[in-house]
Amino acid sequence: DEIRERASARRFIGRAYVGQGRAAEGVTELEAALELFREAESPYDVLNLLQDLTFAVSSQGRYGQAVAYLSEALPLARRLGSPPQLADVLNSLGWIHDVRGEFREALRRYEEGIAAARHAGDPRSQANIAEGMATVYRNLGDYQRAEFFYDVAWRIASEGRPSLAVLILAARADMYRWQGDGARALSLVDRAWGLAEEKGLDIQQSGLLRLTKGMALAETGDLDRGLELLSEAISFLEAQGARGELARGHFLMARAQLLSGQVHRAAEELRRALSLGQEMGTIQFAVVEGQHATELLELGAARGLPMCRSVLEQVERLRALAQELVQGGLEERAASHEPLEIYALGEGRVVRDGRPISSTEWRAAMAKELFFYILLHGPVERDAIGVVFWPDLPAEKVTSNFHSTLYRVRRAVGGDAVVVRDGRYGLGVDYWFDVDEFESVIERARLLPPSDYQAQELWQRALELYKDDFLPEVERGWCVPRRERLRDQYIEALVEAARCHETRGAFEEAVVRYRRALEEDELREDVHRRIMRAYAELGRRSDALGQYHSCREILRRELGVEPSLETRELYRQVSGVSPG
């Protein structure tokens, strides 16, 4: 605990430094915190620190180091199975791929990330990823899709995420500037400026917004004020060590100088921009903005500036890629549906494209049961299914019944829902299954001690997922073993959630959970003892003794035995006398 406290303190110091723009000092503190969390064997904290470090080094333009941190973070996030954290890692990866101009990979990471965010019910991550996807499409010139995703992000950001709201307004302002709508661009950046002032977002105002507004002013004819704002932004970003935005700032300044007729100054600013990009390992900022500033790049090439010819070639490749993606779309997106949402903890439900499949669509209860059987046992042979569902029918009748029932399944869920490979039937679509989520959460929670706040969150998540027994409407015996195992895990979650409450001194809440566990299995003598101890901690001696007598009565009635020696010893400690 002491190591984790020191690690947490260093993490907060590091984040504060980064928030002040002192990224180098922040990275030093964050790396020290990372090593302490490794020493404490706290995987969730290690994952969070890797994300913090990714943000910090990216602000310095150290994208190669950011990729190294994310390469460690992604498998860790998958192993821990936490959808919100997985969504955050995928969002960061999407952004890094975008910065590097790897747009296909950026969209793939973003799409996987937004699915994880939806499953987690995490609007914060959804907004972040939607903004990232919008910016990719904006950079590709697909302004219609960009508008759609910016709208998705804005609906969330405008209700309490001012920093993201400012970012969205600035990104949209650049998009309108590229389309030649300078008045609209200035209107948006002024709106962002006012929001930044109201919320005290000094760094965004001094850097990002001055760049955005300066370039918009320069392109609409107010060159003096535009150059002044660009110069102020560059000075600020240089002091902050924010090399990524600084390189873009020099590129924008080069374009503004060219608009003002200062050809020599324009070439010098362009040289600085590309030199910084070369140091960082990416010139994608110049490629994206260069789509709308080819005359500047041609000037640089004519003056023999290194890399200008390469940037022009990459601009042409980007335009070709944009045409391919905008017109044809990614192959993986061609005709896909959202993953199925499948629920079996409680009455079985399947949600397709956001809408639950009704009993009328299933047409028969057996069709829905067959779907769940294939889900849980597939890939499975038809003969094995026949033994379970039609054990007393002749083979030809089993075949007929199977195919008619499978037809109903496919009509309800989709023709590609159940596929056959090598004579075995299994699901052929992506899906999220509450049972898988429940068991995954249980497995992760078992790794953590009750004192860990994340353990309490995981056990609580498991309890929320367990709406009722597994497929209570199914009477056939195939689901009984799974039903009993899941019920045992639910009791475990109740007990462990109660233990988490105990470690924080919340004994009343612990008793509530323990009593719920006894409703599921009244023979759990260990739970009776835990209730006795909790009452004793609360000073409720008579309730603790009453719990002992209740336990003894249940054991006598159901099993014909007396409480164990451990339970009787606890009674003696609480009462001061041996039980009669």
CSV table of N, CA and C in Angstrom, one decimal, residues 102-211:
chain,number,residue,atom,x,y,z
A,102,GLU,N,-1.2,6.9,-41.3
A,102,GLU,CA,-1.6,5.5,-41.5
A,102,GLU,C,-3.1,5.5,-41.3
A,103,PHE,N,-3.9,6.0,-42.3
A,103,PHE,CA,-5.3,6.2,-42.1
A,103,PHE,C,-6.1,5.0,-42.0
A,104,ARG,N,-5.8,4.0,-42.8
A,104,ARG,CA,-6.5,2.7,-42.7
A,104,ARG,C,-6.4,2.1,-41.3
A,105,GLU,N,-5.2,2.0,-40.8
A,105,GLU,CA,-5.0,1.5,-39.5
A,105,GLU,C,-5.7,2.3,-38.4
A,106,ALA,N,-5.6,3.7,-38.6
A,106,ALA,CA,-6.3,4.5,-37.7
A,106,ALA,C,-7.8,4.3,-37.6
A,107,LEU,N,-8.4,4.1,-38.7
A,107,LEU,CA,-9.9,3.9,-38.7
A,107,LEU,C,-10.2,2.5,-38.1
A,108,ARG,N,-9.3,1.5,-38.4
A,108,ARG,CA,-9.6,0.2,-37.8
A,108,ARG,C,-9.5,0.2,-36.2
A,109,ARG,N,-8.5,0.9,-35.7
A,109,ARG,CA,-8.3,1.0,-34.3
A,109,ARG,C,-9.5,1.8,-33.7
A,110,TYR,N,-9.8,2.9,-34.4
A,110,TYR,CA,-11.0,3.7,-33.9
A,110,TYR,C,-12.3,2.9,-33.8
A,111,GLU,N,-12.5,2.1,-34.9
A,111,GLU,CA,-13.7,1.3,-35.0
A,111,GLU,C,-13.8,0.3,-33.8
A,112,GLU,N,-12.7,-0.4,-33.6
A,112,GLU,CA,-12.6,-1.4,-32.5
A,112,GLU,C,-12.8,-0.6,-31.2
A,113,GLY,N,-12.2,0.5,-31.1
A,113,GLY,CA,-12.3,1.3,-29.8
A,113,GLY,C,-13.7,1.8,-29.5
A,114,ILE,N,-14.4,2.2,-30.5
A,114,ILE,CA,-15.7,2.8,-30.3
A,114,ILE,C,-16.7,1.6,-29.9
A,115,ALA,N,-16.5,0.4,-30.5
A,115,ALA,CA,-17.3,-0.7,-30.1
A,115,ALA,C,-17.0,-1.1,-28.6
A,116,ALA,N,-15.8,-1.0,-28.2
A,116,ALA,CA,-15.5,-1.3,-26.8
A,116,ALA,C,-16.1,-0.2,-25.9
A,117,ALA,N,-16.1,1.0,-26.3
A,117,ALA,CA,-16.6,2.1,-25.5
A,117,ALA,C,-18.2,2.0,-25.4
A,118,ARG,N,-18.8,1.5,-26.5
A,118,ARG,CA,-20.3,1.3,-26.4
A,118,ARG,C,-20.6,0.2,-25.4
A,119,HIS,N,-19.8,-0.9,-25.5
A,119,HIS,CA,-20.1,-2.0,-24.6
A,119,HIS,C,-19.9,-1.6,-23.1
A,120,ALA,N,-18.9,-0.7,-22.9
A,120,ALA,CA,-18.7,-0.3,-21.6
A,120,ALA,C,-19.7,0.8,-21.1
A,121,GLY,N,-20.5,1.3,-22.0
A,121,GLY,CA,-21.4,2.4,-21.7
A,121,GLY,C,-20.6,3.6,-21.3
A,122,ASP,N,-19.5,3.9,-22.0
A,122,ASP,CA,-18.6,5.0,-21.6
A,122,ASP,C,-18.7,6.1,-22.6
A,123,PRO,N,-19.5,7.1,-22.4
A,123,PRO,CA,-19.7,8.2,-23.3
A,123,PRO,C,-18.4,9.1,-23.5
A,124,ARG,N,-17.6,9.2,-22.5
A,124,ARG,CA,-16.3,9.9,-22.6
A,124,ARG,C,-15.4,9.4,-23.7
A,125,SER,N,-15.2,8.0,-23.7
A,125,SER,CA,-14.4,7.4,-24.7
A,125,SER,C,-15.1,7.5,-26.1
A,126,GLN,N,-16.4,7.3,-26.1
A,126,GLN,CA,-17.1,7.4,-27.4
A,126,GLN,C,-16.9,8.8,-28.0
A,127,ALA,N,-16.9,9.9,-27.2
A,127,ALA,CA,-16.7,11.2,-27.7
A,127,ALA,C,-15.3,11.4,-28.2
A,128,ASN,N,-14.3,10.9,-27.4
A,128,ASN,CA,-12.9,11.0,-27.9
A,128,ASN,C,-12.6,10.3,-29.2
A,129,ILE,N,-13.2,9.1,-29.3
A,129,ILE,CA,-12.9,8.3,-30.5
A,129,ILE,C,-13.7,8.9,-31.7
A,130,ALA,N,-14.9,9.4,-31.5
A,130,ALA,CA,-15.7,10.0,-32.6
A,130,ALA,C,-14.9,11.2,-33.1
A,131,GLU,N,-14.3,12.0,-32.2
A,131,GLU,CA,-13.6,13.2,-32.7
A,131,GLU,C,-12.4,12.7,-33.5
A,132,GLY,N,-11.7,11.7,-33.1
A,132,GLY,CA,-10.6,11.2,-33.8
A,132,GLY,C,-11.0,10.7,-35.2
A,133,MET,N,-12.1,9.9,-35.3
A,133,MET,CA,-12.5,9.4,-36.6
A,133,MET,C,-12.9,10.6,-37.5
A,134,ALA,N,-13.6,11.6,-36.9
A,134,ALA,CA,-14.0,12.8,-37.7
A,134,ALA,C,-12.7,13.4,-38.3
A,135,THR,N,-11.7,13.6,-37.5
A,135,THR,CA,-10.5,14.2,-38.0
A,135,THR,C,-9.8,13.4,-39.1
A,136,VAL,N,-9.8,12.1,-39.0
A,136,VAL,CA,-9.3,11.2,-40.1
A,136,VAL,C,-10.1,11.5,-41.4
A,137,TYR,N,-11.4,11.5,-41.3
A,137,TYR,CA,-12.2,11.7,-42.5
A,137,TYR,C,-12.0,13.2,-43.0
A,138,ARG,N,-11.9,14.1,-42.1
A,138,ARG,CA,-11.6,15.5,-42.5
A,138,ARG,C,-10.3,15.6,-43.3
A,139,ASN,N,-9.3,14.9,-42.8
A,139,ASN,CA,-8.0,15.0,-43.4
A,139,ASN,C,-8.0,14.3,-44.8
A,140,LEU,N,-8.9,13.3,-44.9
A,140,LEU,CA,-9.1,12.6,-46.2
A,140,LEU,C,-10.0,13.4,-47.2
A,141,GLY,N,-10.6,14.5,-46.7
A,141,GLY,CA,-11.5,15.3,-47.6
A,141,GLY,C,-12.9,14.8,-47.6
A,142,ASP,N,-13.2,13.8,-46.8
A,142,ASP,CA,-14.6,13.3,-46.7
A,142,ASP,C,-15.3,14.1,-45.6
A,143,TYR,N,-15.7,15.3,-46.0
A,143,TYR,CA,-16.3,16.3,-45.1
A,143,TYR,C,-17.7,15.9,-44.5
A,144,GLN,N,-18.4,15.1,-45.3
A,144,GLN,CA,-19.7,14.7,-44.9
A,144,GLN,C,-19.6,13.7,-43.7
A,145,ARG,N,-18.7,12.7,-43.8
A,145,ARG,CA,-18.5,11.8,-42.7
A,145,ARG,C,-17.9,12.5,-41.5
A,146,ALA,N,-17.0,13.4,-41.8
A,146,ALA,CA,-16.4,14.2,-40.7
A,146,ALA,C,-17.4,14.9,-39.9
A,147,GLU,N,-18.3,15.6,-40.6
A,147,GLU,CA,-19.4,16.3,-39.9
A,147,GLU,C,-20.2,15.4,-39.0
A,148,PHE,N,-20.5,14.2,-39.5
A,148,PHE,CA,-21.3,13.3,-38.8
A,148,PHE,C,-20.6,12.9,-37.5
A,149,PHE,N,-19.3,12.6,-37.5
A,149,PHE,CA,-18.6,12.1,-36.3
A,149,PHE,C,-18.3,13.3,-35.4
A,150,TYR,N,-18.1,14.5,-36.0
A,150,TYR,CA,-17.9,15.7,-35.1
A,150,TYR,C,-19.2,15.9,-34.3
A,151,ASP,N,-20.4,15.7,-35.0
A,151,ASP,CA,-21.7,15.9,-34.3
A,151,ASP,C,-21.8,14.9,-33.2
A,152,VAL,N,-21.4,13.7,-33.4
A,152,VAL,CA,-21.5,12.7,-32.3
A,152,VAL,C,-20.7,13.1,-31.1
A,153,ALA,N,-19.5,13.5,-31.4
A,153,ALA,CA,-18.5,13.9,-30.3
A,153,ALA,C,-19.1,15.2,-29.6
A,154,TRP,N,-19.6,16.1,-30.4
A,154,TRP,CA,-20.1,17.4,-29.8
A,154,TRP,C,-21.2,17.2,-28.9
A,155,ARG,N,-22.1,16.3,-29.2
A,155,ARG,CA,-23.3,16.0,-28.3
A,155,ARG,C,-22.9,15.6,-26.9
A,156,ILE,N,-21.7,14.9,-26.8
A,156,ILE,CA,-21.2,14.5,-25.5
A,156,ILE,C,-20.3,15.6,-24.9
A,157,ALA,N,-19.4,16.1,-25.7
A,157,ALA,CA,-18.5,17.1,-25.2
A,157,ALA,C,-19.1,18.4,-24.7
A,158,SER,N,-20.2,18.8,-25.4
A,158,SER,CA,-20.8,20.1,-25.0
A,158,SER,C,-21.5,20.0,-23.7
A,159,GLU,N,-21.7,18.8,-23.1
A,159,GLU,CA,-22.3,18.7,-21.8
A,159,GLU,C,-21.3,18.4,-20.7
A,160,GLY,N,-20.2,19.0,-20.7
A,160,GLY,CA,-19.2,18.9,-19.6
A,160,GLY,C,-17.8,18.5,-20.0
A,161,ARG,N,-17.5,18.5,-21.3
A,161,ARG,CA,-16.1,18.2,-21.7
A,161,ARG,C,-15.5,19.5,-22.4
A,162,PRO,N,-15.3,20.6,-21.7
A,162,PRO,CA,-14.9,21.8,-22.4
A,162,PRO,C,-13.6,21.7,-23.2
A,163,SER,N,-12.6,21.0,-22.7
A,163,SER,CA,-11.4,20.8,-23.5
A,163,SER,C,-11.6,20.1,-24.8
A,164,LEU,N,-12.4,19.1,-24.8
A,164,LEU,CA,-12.7,18.4,-26.1
A,164,LEU,C,-13.6,19.3,-26.9
A,165,ALA,N,-14.5,20.0,-26.3
A,165,ALA,CA,-15.4,20.9,-27.1
A,165,ALA,C,-14.5,21.9,-27.9
A,166,VAL,N,-13.5,22.5,-27.2
A,166,VAL,CA,-12.7,23.5,-27.9
A,166,VAL,C,-11.9,22.8,-29.0
A,167,LEU,N,-11.4,21.6,-28.8
A,167,LEU,CA,-10.7,20.8,-29.9
A,167,LEU,C,-11.6,20.6,-31.1
A,168,ILE,N,-12.9,20.2,-30.8
A,168,ILE,CA,-13.8,20.0,-31.9
A,168,ILE,C,-14.1,21.3,-32.7
A,169,LEU,N,-14.3,22.4,-32.0
A,169,LEU,CA,-14.5,23.6,-32.7
A,169,LEU,C,-13.3,24.1,-33.6
A,170,ALA,N,-12.1,23.9,-33.0
A,170,ALA,CA,-10.9,24.3,-33.7
A,170,ALA,C,-10.7,23.4,-35.0
A,171,ALA,N,-11.0,22.1,-34.8
A,171,ALA,CA,-10.8,21.2,-35.9
A,171,ALA,C,-11.8,21.5,-37.1
A,172,ARG,N,-13.0,21.8,-36.6
A,172,ARG,CA,-14.0,22.2,-37.6
A,172,ARG,C,-13.7,23.5,-38.3
A,173,ALA,N,-13.1,24.4,-37.6
A,173,ALA,CA,-12.7,25.7,-38.2
A,173,ALA,C,-11.7,25.4,-39.3
A,174,ASP,N,-10.7,24.6,-39.0
A,174,ASP,CA,-9.7,24.2,-40.1
A,174,ASP,C,-10.4,23.6,-41.3
A,175,MET,N,-11.4,22.8,-41.0
A,175,MET,CA,-12.1,22.1,-42.1
A,175,MET,C,-12.8,23.1,-43.0
A,176,TYR,N,-13.5,24.1,-42.4
A,176,TYR,CA,-14.2,25.1,-43.2
A,176,TYR,C,-13.2,26.0,-43.9
A,177,ARG,N,-12.0,26.3,-43.3
A,177,ARG,CA,-11.0,27.1,-43.9
A,177,ARG,C,-10.5,26.4,-45.2
A,178,TRP,N,-10.3,25.1,-45.1
A,178,TRP,CA,-9.9,24.3,-46.3
A,178,TRP,C,-10.9,24.4,-47.4
A,179,GLN,N,-12.2,24.5,-47.0
A,179,GLN,CA,-13.3,24.6,-48.0
A,179,GLN,C,-13.5,26.0,-48.5
A,180,GLY,N,-12.7,26.9,-48.0
A,180,GLY,CA,-12.8,28.3,-48.5
A,180,GLY,C,-13.9,29.1,-47.8
A,181,ASP,N,-14.4,28.6,-46.7
A,181,ASP,CA,-15.4,29.3,-45.9
A,181,ASP,C,-14.8,30.0,-44.7
A,182,GLY,N,-14.0,31.0,-44.9
A,182,GLY,CA,-13.3,31.7,-43.9
A,182,GLY,C,-14.1,32.3,-42.8
A,183,ALA,N,-15.3,32.9,-43.2
A,183,ALA,CA,-16.2,33.5,-42.2
A,183,ALA,C,-16.7,32.5,-41.2
A,184,ARG,N,-17.1,31.3,-41.7
A,184,ARG,CA,-17.6,30.3,-40.8
A,184,ARG,C,-16.4,29.8,-39.9
A,185,ALA,N,-15.2,29.6,-40.5
A,185,ALA,CA,-14.1,29.2,-39.7
A,185,ALA,C,-13.8,30.2,-38.6
A,186,LEU,N,-13.9,31.5,-38.8
A,186,LEU,CA,-13.6,32.5,-37.8
A,186,LEU,C,-14.7,32.5,-36.7
A,187,SER,N,-15.9,32.2,-37.2
A,187,SER,CA,-17.0,32.2,-36.2
A,187,SER,C,-16.8,31.0,-35.2
A,188,LEU,N,-16.4,29.9,-35.7
A,188,LEU,CA,-16.2,28.7,-34.8
A,188,LEU,C,-15.0,28.9,-33.9
A,189,VAL,N,-13.9,29.5,-34.4
A,189,VAL,CA,-12.8,29.7,-33.6
A,189,VAL,C,-13.0,30.7,-32.5
A,190,ASP,N,-13.8,31.7,-32.8
A,190,ASP,CA,-14.2,32.7,-31.8
A,190,ASP,C,-15.0,32.1,-30.7
A,191,ARG,N,-15.9,31.2,-31.1
A,191,ARG,CA,-16.7,30.5,-30.1
A,191,ARG,C,-15.8,29.6,-29.2
A,192,ALA,N,-14.8,29.0,-29.8
A,192,ALA,CA,-13.9,28.2,-29.1
A,192,ALA,C,-13.1,29.1,-28.1
A,193,TRP,N,-12.7,30.2,-28.6
A,193,TRP,CA,-11.9,31.2,-27.8
A,193,TRP,C,-12.7,31.6,-26.6
A,194,GLY,N,-13.9,31.9,-26.8
A,194,GLY,CA,-14.8,32.3,-25.6
A,194,GLY,C,-14.9,31.2,-24.6
A,195,LEU,N,-15.1,30.0,-25.1
A,195,LEU,CA,-15.2,28.8,-24.2
A,195,LEU,C,-13.9,28.6,-23.4
A,196,ALA,N,-12.8,28.7,-24.1
A,196,ALA,CA,-11.5,28.5,-23.5
A,196,ALA,C,-11.3,29.6,-22.4
A,197,GLU,N,-11.6,30.8,-22.6
A,197,GLU,CA,-11.5,31.9,-21.6
A,197,GLU,C,-12.4,31.6,-20.4
A,198,GLU,N,-13.6,31.2,-20.7
A,198,GLU,CA,-14.6,30.9,-19.6
A,198,GLU,C,-14.1,29.8,-18.7
A,199,LYS,N,-13.5,28.7,-19.3
A,199,LYS,CA,-13.1,27.5,-18.6
A,199,LYS,C,-11.7,27.6,-18.1
A,200,GLY,N,-11.0,28.6,-18.4
A,200,GLY,CA,-9.6,28.7,-18.0
A,200,GLY,C,-8.6,27.8,-18.7
A,201,LEU,N,-8.9,27.5,-20.0
A,201,LEU,CA,-8.1,26.6,-20.8
A,201,LEU,C,-7.0,27.4,-21.5
A,202,ASP,N,-6.0,27.9,-20.7
A,202,ASP,CA,-5.0,28.8,-21.2
A,202,ASP,C,-4.1,28.2,-22.2
A,203,ILE,N,-3.7,26.9,-22.0
A,203,ILE,CA,-2.8,26.3,-23.0
A,203,ILE,C,-3.5,26.2,-24.3
A,204,GLN,N,-4.7,25.7,-24.4
A,204,GLN,CA,-5.4,25.6,-25.7
A,204,GLN,C,-5.5,27.0,-26.3
A,205,GLN,N,-5.8,28.0,-25.5
A,205,GLN,CA,-6.0,29.3,-26.1
A,205,GLN,C,-4.7,29.9,-26.6
A,206,SER,N,-3.6,29.7,-25.9
A,206,SER,CA,-2.3,30.3,-26.3
A,206,SER,C,-1.7,29.5,-27.4
A,207,GLY,N,-2.0,28.2,-27.6
A,207,GLY,CA,-1.4,27.4,-28.7
A,207,GLY,C,-2.3,27.2,-29.8
A,208,LEU,N,-3.1,26.1,-29.6
A,208,LEU,CA,-4.0,25.7,-30.7
A,208,LEU,C,-4.9,26.8,-31.3
A,209,LEU,N,-5.6,27.5,-30.4
A,209,LEU,CA,-6.6,28.5,-30.9
A,209,LEU,C,-5.9,29.7,-31.6
A,210,ARG,N,-4.7,30.1,-31.1
A,210,ARG,CA,-4.0,31.2,-31.8
A,210,ARG,C,-3.5,30.7,-33.2
A,211,LEU,N,-3.1,29.5,-33.3
A,211,LEU,CA,-2.7,28.9,-34.7
A,211,LEU,C,-3.9,28.9,-35.6
